[in-house]
Amino acid sequence: MDDSLTSVTLSNGLHMPSVGLGTWQSPKEEVKTAVRAALDAGYRHIDTAYNYKNEDAIGEVLQEYIKSGKVKREDLFIVTKLPMIHMEPTLVKRSIELSLKKLQLDFVDLYLIHFPVALSYDGDDENTFPRTEDGKWKIAEKSDLLETWKAMEELVDLGLTKSLGVSNFSISQVERICKIAKHKPVTNQVECHIYWPQNELFEACKKLGVTITAYAPIGSPGRPDRIKKEDDPIAMEEPIIQKIAKKYGKTPAQVLLRNLLQRGMIVIPKSVTPERIQSNIKVFDFNLTKEEMDEIGGINVKRSFFNFMGNMCENHQERPF
């Protein structure tokens, strides 16, 4: 087993397991099965979000495993995210407290700003994606990303989270935060896979000491039909990936994950299938050669599967993509 890639040392000295379980779109009962399967398979990093509305189900399983002695809290790395409706600085502390209550935890290991655009808050904590009449997101009348960040920093000082990060942020947004930060972001969680390799963002963040956490690392095959296009390429069917998988006796998903790990990223493949969850962490017993890495890097199809989020806030100054 290649131990060197099993965790990443963050800029604040903490260690983050490099493979985590993604839980976007995982309904409550399914997510319980998924988290149990993940913990049994050796995962210690679980990624969720206020917006996913499954923190309570995840919290139940975490408590079940902690109380039975199957896992220790200090061995877990739990990530959740500030929703866009709670980005007003006065709402930030209350928002993490709502998440912690659902997760049944005193603190999370990493707390992210989910998206750089603040949405209008109408007092309803369940209305996480308020819409305008034309179906776009209802944007908050005023917002200031740097003021939101300062409110996030207080959470570290209060012991409610050990680390802070961002998600779906552009290079300039990460740079602006780093310039004023007392507690720097340790990661930027973004879409990243063979068709959207994020080379420029990765290099810029690396210079700032910010890691990249890749969501959709195997190309998000389970994303909703409403955001799929007929001509979307399928990462696991890419001939280069299939050829390499065959050579090592691995699945295409394992090769896709290994490629990102060797690039120095953290990956959070999402699955609710116990067999796939087990398979997705078996990525530390083989190495891709430089030639294979270059071959994968040379795939010239470029496609983002999540750029619709930018279209939902098209005229906003903080639209990241």
mmCIF file of C-alpha atoms in Angstrom:
data_model
loop_
_atom_site.group_PDB
_atom_site.id
_atom_site.type_symbol
_atom_site.label_atom_id
_atom_site.label_comp_id
_atom_site.label_asym_id
_atom_site.label_seq_id
_atom_site.Cartn_x
_atom_site.Cartn_y
_atom_site.Cartn_z
ATOM 1 C CA MET A 1 0.000 0.000 0.000
ATOM 2 C CA ASP A 2 1.280 3.438 -0.953
ATOM 3 C CA ASP A 3 0.804 5.391 2.270
ATOM 4 C CA SER A 4 2.156 8.692 0.968
ATOM 5 C CA LEU A 5 -1.084 9.587 -0.806
ATOM 6 C CA THR A 6 -3.625 8.458 1.804
ATOM 7 C CA SER A 7 -3.770 11.925 3.364
ATOM 8 C CA VAL A 8 -2.862 15.496 2.513
ATOM 9 C CA THR A 9 -1.246 17.894 4.979
ATOM 10 C CA LEU A 10 -3.179 21.155 4.988
ATOM 11 C CA SER A 11 -1.623 24.601 5.402
ATOM 12 C CA ASN A 12 -2.689 24.670 9.068
ATOM 13 C CA GLY A 13 -0.806 21.408 9.749
ATOM 14 C CA LEU A 14 -3.877 19.167 9.956
ATOM 15 C CA HIS A 15 -4.147 15.980 7.913
ATOM 16 C CA MET A 16 -7.102 15.449 5.587
ATOM 17 C CA PRO A 17 -7.805 11.932 4.278
ATOM 18 C CA SER A 18 -7.380 12.126 0.511
ATOM 19 C CA VAL A 19 -10.413 9.963 -0.292
ATOM 20 C CA GLY A 20 -13.763 10.982 1.158
ATOM 21 C CA LEU A 21 -17.358 9.961 0.629
ATOM 22 C CA GLY A 22 -19.394 12.500 -1.336
ATOM 23 C CA THR A 23 -23.071 12.653 -0.314
ATOM 24 C CA TRP A 24 -24.679 15.146 -2.712
ATOM 25 C CA GLN A 25 -28.103 13.936 -3.846
ATOM 26 C CA SER A 26 -28.065 11.084 -1.340
ATOM 27 C CA PRO A 27 -31.500 10.806 0.323
ATOM 28 C CA LYS A 28 -31.588 10.098 4.064
ATOM 29 C CA GLU A 29 -32.053 6.325 4.075
ATOM 30 C CA GLU A 30 -29.595 5.808 1.234
ATOM 31 C CA VAL A 31 -27.008 8.047 2.859
ATOM 32 C CA LYS A 32 -27.148 6.018 6.091
ATOM 33 C CA THR A 33 -26.317 2.844 4.136
ATOM 34 C CA ALA A 34 -23.583 4.722 2.272
ATOM 35 C CA VAL A 35 -21.932 6.158 5.406
ATOM 36 C CA ARG A 36 -22.023 2.776 7.164
ATOM 37 C CA ALA A 37 -20.469 1.107 4.111
ATOM 38 C CA ALA A 38 -17.828 3.844 3.913
ATOM 39 C CA LEU A 39 -16.849 3.669 7.584
ATOM 40 C CA ASP A 40 -16.708 -0.149 7.368
ATOM 41 C CA ALA A 41 -14.468 0.127 4.287
ATOM 42 C CA GLY A 42 -12.017 2.411 6.103
ATOM 43 C CA TYR A 43 -13.164 5.870 5.010
ATOM 44 C CA ARG A 44 -12.792 8.508 7.700
ATOM 45 C CA HIS A 45 -13.586 11.571 5.580
ATOM 46 C CA ILE A 46 -17.291 12.290 4.974
ATOM 47 C CA ASP A 47 -18.374 15.310 2.920
ATOM 48 C CA THR A 48 -21.841 16.800 3.306
ATOM 49 C CA ALA A 49 -23.535 20.220 3.230
ATOM 50 C CA TYR A 50 -26.427 22.080 4.820
ATOM 51 C CA ASN A 51 -27.919 22.267 1.309
ATOM 52 C CA TYR A 52 -27.913 18.456 0.896
ATOM 53 C CA LYS A 53 -30.485 18.113 3.712
ATOM 54 C CA ASN A 54 -28.955 14.832 4.889
ATOM 55 C CA GLU A 55 -26.748 16.022 7.777
ATOM 56 C CA ASP A 56 -29.159 14.559 10.355
ATOM 57 C CA ALA A 57 -29.044 11.090 8.772
ATOM 58 C CA ILE A 58 -25.240 11.234 8.611
ATOM 59 C CA GLY A 59 -25.148 12.382 12.245
ATOM 60 C CA GLU A 60 -27.185 9.355 13.324
ATOM 61 C CA VAL A 61 -24.682 6.949 11.760
ATOM 62 C CA LEU A 62 -21.657 8.840 13.105
ATOM 63 C CA GLN A 63 -23.097 8.650 16.621
ATOM 64 C CA GLU A 64 -23.914 4.966 16.187
ATOM 65 C CA TYR A 65 -20.279 4.240 15.211
ATOM 66 C CA ILE A 66 -18.711 6.516 17.841
ATOM 67 C CA LYS A 67 -20.864 5.190 20.697
ATOM 68 C CA SER A 68 -20.243 1.561 19.759
ATOM 69 C CA GLY A 69 -16.491 2.232 19.695
ATOM 70 C CA LYS A 70 -16.150 1.339 16.000
ATOM 71 C CA VAL A 71 -14.601 4.743 15.288
ATOM 72 C CA LYS A 72 -13.132 7.539 17.401
ATOM 73 C CA ARG A 73 -14.243 11.126 16.787
ATOM 74 C CA GLU A 74 -10.605 12.201 16.481
ATOM 75 C CA ASP A 75 -10.102 9.796 13.570
ATOM 76 C CA LEU A 76 -12.990 11.249 11.577
ATOM 77 C CA PHE A 77 -12.747 14.163 9.173
ATOM 78 C CA ILE A 78 -16.202 15.671 8.721
ATOM 79 C CA VAL A 79 -16.849 18.423 6.172
ATOM 80 C CA THR A 80 -19.986 20.510 5.792
ATOM 81 C CA LYS A 81 -20.802 23.781 4.092
ATOM 82 C CA LEU A 82 -22.384 27.178 4.704
ATOM 83 C CA PRO A 83 -25.505 27.537 2.514
ATOM 84 C CA MET A 84 -25.876 30.517 0.214
ATOM 85 C CA ILE A 85 -28.919 31.771 2.161
ATOM 86 C CA HIS A 86 -26.804 32.154 5.325
ATOM 87 C CA MET A 87 -23.887 34.185 3.935
ATOM 88 C CA GLU A 88 -24.937 37.381 5.713
ATOM 89 C CA PRO A 89 -22.210 37.580 8.420
ATOM 90 C CA THR A 90 -24.729 37.712 11.286
ATOM 91 C CA LEU A 91 -26.201 34.357 10.145
ATOM 92 C CA VAL A 92 -22.965 32.376 9.811
ATOM 93 C CA LYS A 93 -22.537 31.208 13.413
ATOM 94 C CA ARG A 94 -26.175 30.163 13.687
ATOM 95 C CA SER A 95 -25.853 28.227 10.439
ATOM 96 C CA ILE A 96 -22.924 26.075 11.587
ATOM 97 C CA GLU A 97 -24.745 25.504 14.881
ATOM 98 C CA LEU A 98 -27.752 24.171 12.940
ATOM 99 C CA SER A 99 -25.425 21.834 11.021
ATOM 100 C CA LEU A 100 -23.622 20.666 14.169
ATOM 101 C CA LYS A 101 -26.920 19.927 15.885
ATOM 102 C CA LYS A 102 -28.008 17.754 12.959
ATOM 103 C CA LEU A 103 -24.609 16.056 12.742
ATOM 104 C CA GLN A 104 -24.646 15.548 16.550
ATOM 105 C CA LEU A 105 -21.089 16.906 16.728
ATOM 106 C CA ASP A 106 -19.388 19.628 18.791
ATOM 107 C CA PHE A 107 -17.252 20.688 15.829
ATOM 108 C CA VAL A 108 -16.558 19.856 12.194
ATOM 109 C CA ASP A 109 -13.075 19.371 10.812
ATOM 110 C CA LEU A 110 -13.651 21.597 7.812
ATOM 111 C CA TYR A 111 -16.322 24.194 7.036
ATOM 112 C CA LEU A 112 -16.663 25.554 3.500
ATOM 113 C CA ILE A 113 -18.473 28.465 1.884
ATOM 114 C CA HIS A 114 -20.543 26.398 -0.563
ATOM 115 C CA PHE A 115 -20.684 28.927 -3.408
ATOM 116 C CA PRO A 116 -19.468 32.538 -3.704
ATOM 117 C CA VAL A 117 -22.877 34.066 -4.469
ATOM 118 C CA ALA A 118 -25.217 34.882 -1.560
ATOM 119 C CA LEU A 119 -28.908 34.110 -2.001
ATOM 120 C CA SER A 120 -31.832 35.965 -0.479
ATOM 121 C CA TYR A 121 -32.825 34.739 3.005
ATOM 122 C CA ASP A 122 -36.540 34.994 3.775
ATOM 123 C CA GLY A 123 -36.372 33.560 7.288
ATOM 124 C CA ASP A 124 -37.121 30.023 6.051
ATOM 125 C CA ASP A 125 -34.053 27.860 6.713
ATOM 126 C CA GLU A 126 -35.444 25.113 4.469
ATOM 127 C CA ASN A 127 -35.762 27.352 1.406
ATOM 128 C CA THR A 128 -32.128 26.859 0.439
ATOM 129 C CA PHE A 129 -32.456 27.845 -3.224
ATOM 130 C CA PRO A 130 -35.011 30.676 -3.437
ATOM 131 C CA ARG A 131 -36.009 31.425 -7.035
ATOM 132 C CA THR A 132 -37.116 34.458 -9.000
ATOM 133 C CA GLU A 133 -40.163 34.302 -11.258
ATOM 134 C CA ASP A 134 -37.978 33.402 -14.252
ATOM 135 C CA GLY A 135 -36.501 30.418 -12.392
ATOM 136 C CA LYS A 136 -33.063 31.888 -11.614
ATOM 137 C CA TRP A 137 -31.664 31.988 -8.089
ATOM 138 C CA LYS A 138 -32.951 34.899 -6.003
ATOM 139 C CA ILE A 139 -29.787 36.805 -5.208
ATOM 140 C CA ALA A 140 -29.288 38.611 -1.888
ATOM 141 C CA GLU A 141 -29.595 42.380 -2.249
ATOM 142 C CA LYS A 142 -26.209 42.955 -0.669
ATOM 143 C CA SER A 143 -23.331 40.658 0.075
ATOM 144 C CA ASP A 144 -19.631 40.891 0.795
ATOM 145 C CA LEU A 145 -17.546 37.754 0.446
ATOM 146 C CA LEU A 146 -14.737 39.108 2.614
ATOM 147 C CA GLU A 147 -17.130 39.973 5.444
ATOM 148 C CA THR A 148 -18.613 36.456 5.208
ATOM 149 C CA TRP A 149 -15.067 35.091 5.468
ATOM 150 C CA LYS A 150 -14.361 37.143 8.607
ATOM 151 C CA ALA A 151 -17.519 35.677 10.172
ATOM 152 C CA MET A 152 -16.276 32.197 9.192
ATOM 153 C CA GLU A 153 -12.952 32.884 10.947
ATOM 154 C CA GLU A 154 -14.750 33.461 14.248
ATOM 155 C CA LEU A 155 -15.970 29.837 14.052
ATOM 156 C CA VAL A 156 -12.369 28.600 14.248
ATOM 157 C CA ASP A 157 -11.723 30.834 17.250
ATOM 158 C CA LEU A 158 -14.877 29.443 18.906
ATOM 159 C CA GLY A 159 -13.820 25.831 18.275
ATOM 160 C CA LEU A 160 -16.816 25.083 16.031
ATOM 161 C CA THR A 161 -14.587 24.081 13.111
ATOM 162 C CA LYS A 162 -10.902 23.208 12.895
ATOM 163 C CA SER A 163 -10.371 24.440 9.330
ATOM 164 C CA LEU A 164 -12.033 26.674 6.779
ATOM 165 C CA GLY A 165 -12.316 26.426 3.032
ATOM 166 C CA VAL A 166 -14.280 27.434 -0.024
ATOM 167 C CA SER A 167 -16.096 25.681 -2.837
ATOM 168 C CA ASN A 168 -16.695 26.661 -6.468
ATOM 169 C CA PHE A 169 -14.424 29.718 -6.082
ATOM 170 C CA SER A 170 -12.427 31.279 -8.918
ATOM 171 C CA ILE A 171 -8.694 32.052 -8.739
ATOM 172 C CA SER A 172 -9.302 35.761 -8.036
ATOM 173 C CA GLN A 173 -11.813 34.965 -5.287
ATOM 174 C CA VAL A 174 -9.366 32.620 -3.529
ATOM 175 C CA GLU A 175 -6.627 35.263 -3.857
ATOM 176 C CA ARG A 176 -8.853 37.967 -2.348
ATOM 177 C CA ILE A 177 -9.702 35.774 0.653
ATOM 178 C CA CYS A 178 -6.063 34.765 1.216
ATOM 179 C CA LYS A 179 -4.988 38.413 1.171
ATOM 180 C CA ILE A 180 -7.165 39.345 4.165
ATOM 181 C CA ALA A 181 -7.397 36.008 5.973
ATOM 182 C CA LYS A 182 -6.367 35.386 9.548
ATOM 183 C CA HIS A 183 -7.326 31.716 9.017
ATOM 184 C CA LYS A 184 -6.567 30.878 5.387
ATOM 185 C CA PRO A 185 -8.755 28.557 3.331
ATOM 186 C CA VAL A 186 -7.156 25.104 3.330
ATOM 187 C CA THR A 187 -9.028 23.832 0.260
ATOM 188 C CA ASN A 188 -11.161 24.883 -2.685
ATOM 189 C CA GLN A 189 -13.696 22.163 -3.490
ATOM 190 C CA VAL A 190 -14.488 22.248 -7.199
ATOM 191 C CA GLU A 191 -15.631 20.101 -10.105
ATOM 192 C CA CYS A 192 -12.560 18.269 -11.371
ATOM 193 C CA HIS A 193 -12.179 15.251 -13.655
ATOM 194 C CA ILE A 194 -10.449 14.277 -16.917
ATOM 195 C CA TYR A 195 -12.693 16.569 -18.989
ATOM 196 C CA TRP A 196 -12.371 19.504 -16.577
ATOM 197 C CA PRO A 197 -8.865 19.129 -15.136
ATOM 198 C CA GLN A 198 -8.646 22.589 -13.488
ATOM 199 C CA ASN A 199 -4.928 22.904 -14.284
ATOM 200 C CA GLU A 200 -4.772 26.699 -13.971
ATOM 201 C CA LEU A 201 -6.846 26.793 -10.775
ATOM 202 C CA PHE A 202 -4.794 23.951 -9.268
ATOM 203 C CA GLU A 203 -1.484 25.745 -9.898
ATOM 204 C CA ALA A 204 -2.787 29.104 -8.612
ATOM 205 C CA CYS A 205 -4.204 27.540 -5.439
ATOM 206 C CA LYS A 206 -1.002 25.549 -4.884
ATOM 207 C CA LYS A 207 1.001 28.799 -4.810
ATOM 208 C CA LEU A 208 -1.361 30.067 -2.107
ATOM 209 C CA GLY A 209 -1.092 26.851 -0.061
ATOM 210 C CA VAL A 210 -4.698 25.906 -0.876
ATOM 211 C CA THR A 211 -5.449 22.293 -1.831
ATOM 212 C CA ILE A 212 -8.035 21.224 -4.400
ATOM 213 C CA THR A 213 -10.809 18.835 -3.393
ATOM 214 C CA ALA A 214 -12.317 17.290 -6.520
ATOM 215 C CA TYR A 215 -16.034 16.708 -6.667
ATOM 216 C CA ALA A 216 -17.370 14.677 -9.621
ATOM 217 C CA PRO A 217 -13.908 13.024 -9.860
ATOM 218 C CA ILE A 218 -15.230 10.123 -11.943
ATOM 219 C CA GLY A 219 -17.318 12.437 -14.126
ATOM 220 C CA SER A 220 -20.512 12.436 -12.046
ATOM 221 C CA PRO A 221 -22.307 9.590 -13.860
ATOM 222 C CA GLY A 222 -25.220 9.894 -11.410
ATOM 223 C CA ARG A 223 -25.870 13.606 -11.923
ATOM 224 C CA PRO A 224 -29.537 14.491 -12.590
ATOM 225 C CA ASP A 225 -30.873 14.103 -16.126
ATOM 226 C CA ARG A 226 -31.824 17.796 -16.161
ATOM 227 C CA ILE A 227 -28.144 18.754 -16.301
ATOM 228 C CA LYS A 228 -27.062 16.005 -18.703
ATOM 229 C CA LYS A 229 -26.543 16.709 -22.393
ATOM 230 C CA GLU A 230 -26.806 14.074 -25.107
ATOM 231 C CA ASP A 231 -23.242 14.590 -26.288
ATOM 232 C CA ASP A 232 -21.674 14.559 -22.800
ATOM 233 C CA PRO A 233 -18.565 12.366 -22.780
ATOM 234 C CA ILE A 234 -18.462 9.521 -20.246
ATOM 235 C CA ALA A 235 -15.204 9.415 -18.302
ATOM 236 C CA MET A 236 -15.417 5.728 -17.403
ATOM 237 C CA GLU A 237 -15.823 4.819 -21.081
ATOM 238 C CA GLU A 238 -12.814 6.839 -22.223
ATOM 239 C CA PRO A 239 -10.566 4.380 -24.169
ATOM 240 C CA ILE A 240 -7.333 5.540 -22.474
ATOM 241 C CA ILE A 241 -8.890 5.003 -19.037
ATOM 242 C CA GLN A 242 -10.231 1.569 -19.982
ATOM 243 C CA LYS A 243 -6.858 0.517 -21.380
ATOM 244 C CA ILE A 244 -5.008 1.546 -18.184
ATOM 245 C CA ALA A 245 -7.675 -0.081 -15.981
ATOM 246 C CA LYS A 246 -7.243 -3.364 -17.851
ATOM 247 C CA LYS A 247 -3.445 -3.214 -17.455
ATOM 248 C CA TYR A 248 -3.640 -2.881 -13.645
ATOM 249 C CA GLY A 249 -6.710 -5.053 -13.086
ATOM 250 C CA LYS A 250 -8.545 -1.989 -11.743
ATOM 251 C CA THR A 251 -11.899 -0.381 -12.518
ATOM 252 C CA PRO A 252 -12.033 2.756 -14.703
ATOM 253 C CA ALA A 253 -13.299 4.658 -11.626
ATOM 254 C CA GLN A 254 -10.203 3.608 -9.656
ATOM 255 C CA VAL A 255 -7.923 4.857 -12.449
ATOM 256 C CA LEU A 256 -9.792 8.195 -12.618
ATOM 257 C CA LEU A 257 -9.420 8.645 -8.849
ATOM 258 C CA ARG A 258 -5.766 7.565 -8.809
ATOM 259 C CA ASN A 259 -4.964 10.107 -11.527
ATOM 260 C CA LEU A 260 -6.279 12.980 -9.382
ATOM 261 C CA LEU A 261 -4.577 11.656 -6.237
ATOM 262 C CA GLN A 262 -1.233 11.532 -8.043
ATOM 263 C CA ARG A 263 -1.802 15.114 -9.196
ATOM 264 C CA GLY A 264 -1.955 16.015 -5.472
ATOM 265 C CA MET A 265 -5.695 16.412 -5.033
ATOM 266 C CA ILE A 266 -8.293 15.190 -2.538
ATOM 267 C CA VAL A 267 -11.225 13.269 -4.066
ATOM 268 C CA ILE A 268 -14.794 12.801 -2.845
ATOM 269 C CA PRO A 269 -16.493 10.268 -5.131
ATOM 270 C CA LYS A 270 -20.215 10.076 -4.458
ATOM 271 C CA SER A 271 -21.928 6.704 -4.280
ATOM 272 C CA VAL A 272 -24.677 4.991 -2.321
ATOM 273 C CA THR A 273 -23.721 1.501 -3.559
ATOM 274 C CA PRO A 274 -21.668 -0.373 -0.918
ATOM 275 C CA GLU A 275 -19.615 -2.270 -3.542
ATOM 276 C CA ARG A 276 -18.637 0.931 -5.358
ATOM 277 C CA ILE A 277 -17.915 2.717 -2.095
ATOM 278 C CA GLN A 278 -15.516 -0.099 -1.131
ATOM 279 C CA SER A 279 -13.929 -0.119 -4.575
ATOM 280 C CA ASN A 280 -13.398 3.683 -4.647
ATOM 281 C CA ILE A 281 -10.989 3.593 -1.697
ATOM 282 C CA LYS A 282 -8.897 0.721 -3.094
ATOM 283 C CA VAL A 283 -6.649 3.132 -4.944
ATOM 284 C CA PHE A 284 -3.434 2.949 -2.917
ATOM 285 C CA ASP A 285 -1.963 -0.295 -4.246
ATOM 286 C CA PHE A 286 -0.991 0.785 -7.762
ATOM 287 C CA ASN A 287 0.827 3.685 -9.405
ATOM 288 C CA LEU A 288 0.253 5.315 -12.762
ATOM 289 C CA THR A 289 3.466 5.945 -14.713
ATOM 290 C CA LYS A 290 4.442 9.435 -15.875
ATOM 291 C CA GLU A 291 3.538 8.379 -19.423
ATOM 292 C CA GLU A 292 0.075 7.269 -18.310
ATOM 293 C CA MET A 293 -0.457 10.496 -16.363
ATOM 294 C CA ASP A 294 0.606 12.482 -19.446
ATOM 295 C CA GLU A 295 -1.685 10.425 -21.664
ATOM 296 C CA ILE A 296 -4.639 11.137 -19.372
ATOM 297 C CA GLY A 297 -3.637 14.809 -19.172
ATOM 298 C CA GLY A 298 -3.624 14.914 -22.982
ATOM 299 C CA ILE A 299 -7.323 14.048 -23.314
ATOM 300 C CA ASN A 300 -8.479 17.043 -25.323
ATOM 301 C CA VAL A 301 -12.244 16.924 -24.700
ATOM 302 C CA LYS A 302 -13.104 19.800 -22.358
ATOM 303 C CA ARG A 303 -16.483 19.740 -20.632
ATOM 304 C CA SER A 304 -17.853 21.073 -17.334
ATOM 305 C CA PHE A 305 -20.964 19.277 -16.121
ATOM 306 C CA PHE A 306 -21.793 21.878 -13.456
ATOM 307 C CA ASN A 307 -21.479 25.220 -15.252
ATOM 308 C CA PHE A 308 -25.292 25.552 -14.987
ATOM 309 C CA MET A 309 -24.652 26.981 -11.494
ATOM 310 C CA GLY A 310 -23.032 30.013 -13.066
ATOM 311 C CA ASN A 311 -26.030 30.457 -15.357
ATOM 312 C CA MET A 312 -28.320 30.599 -12.310
ATOM 313 C CA CYS A 313 -26.665 33.862 -11.212
ATOM 314 C CA GLU A 314 -25.489 35.186 -14.564
ATOM 315 C CA ASN A 315 -25.207 38.912 -13.843
ATOM 316 C CA HIS A 316 -23.706 38.711 -10.369
ATOM 317 C CA GLN A 317 -20.265 40.214 -9.802
ATOM 318 C CA GLU A 318 -19.194 37.122 -7.816
ATOM 319 C CA ARG A 319 -20.281 34.631 -10.464
ATOM 320 C CA PRO A 320 -17.262 32.270 -10.456
ATOM 321 C CA PHE A 321 -17.756 30.602 -13.863
#
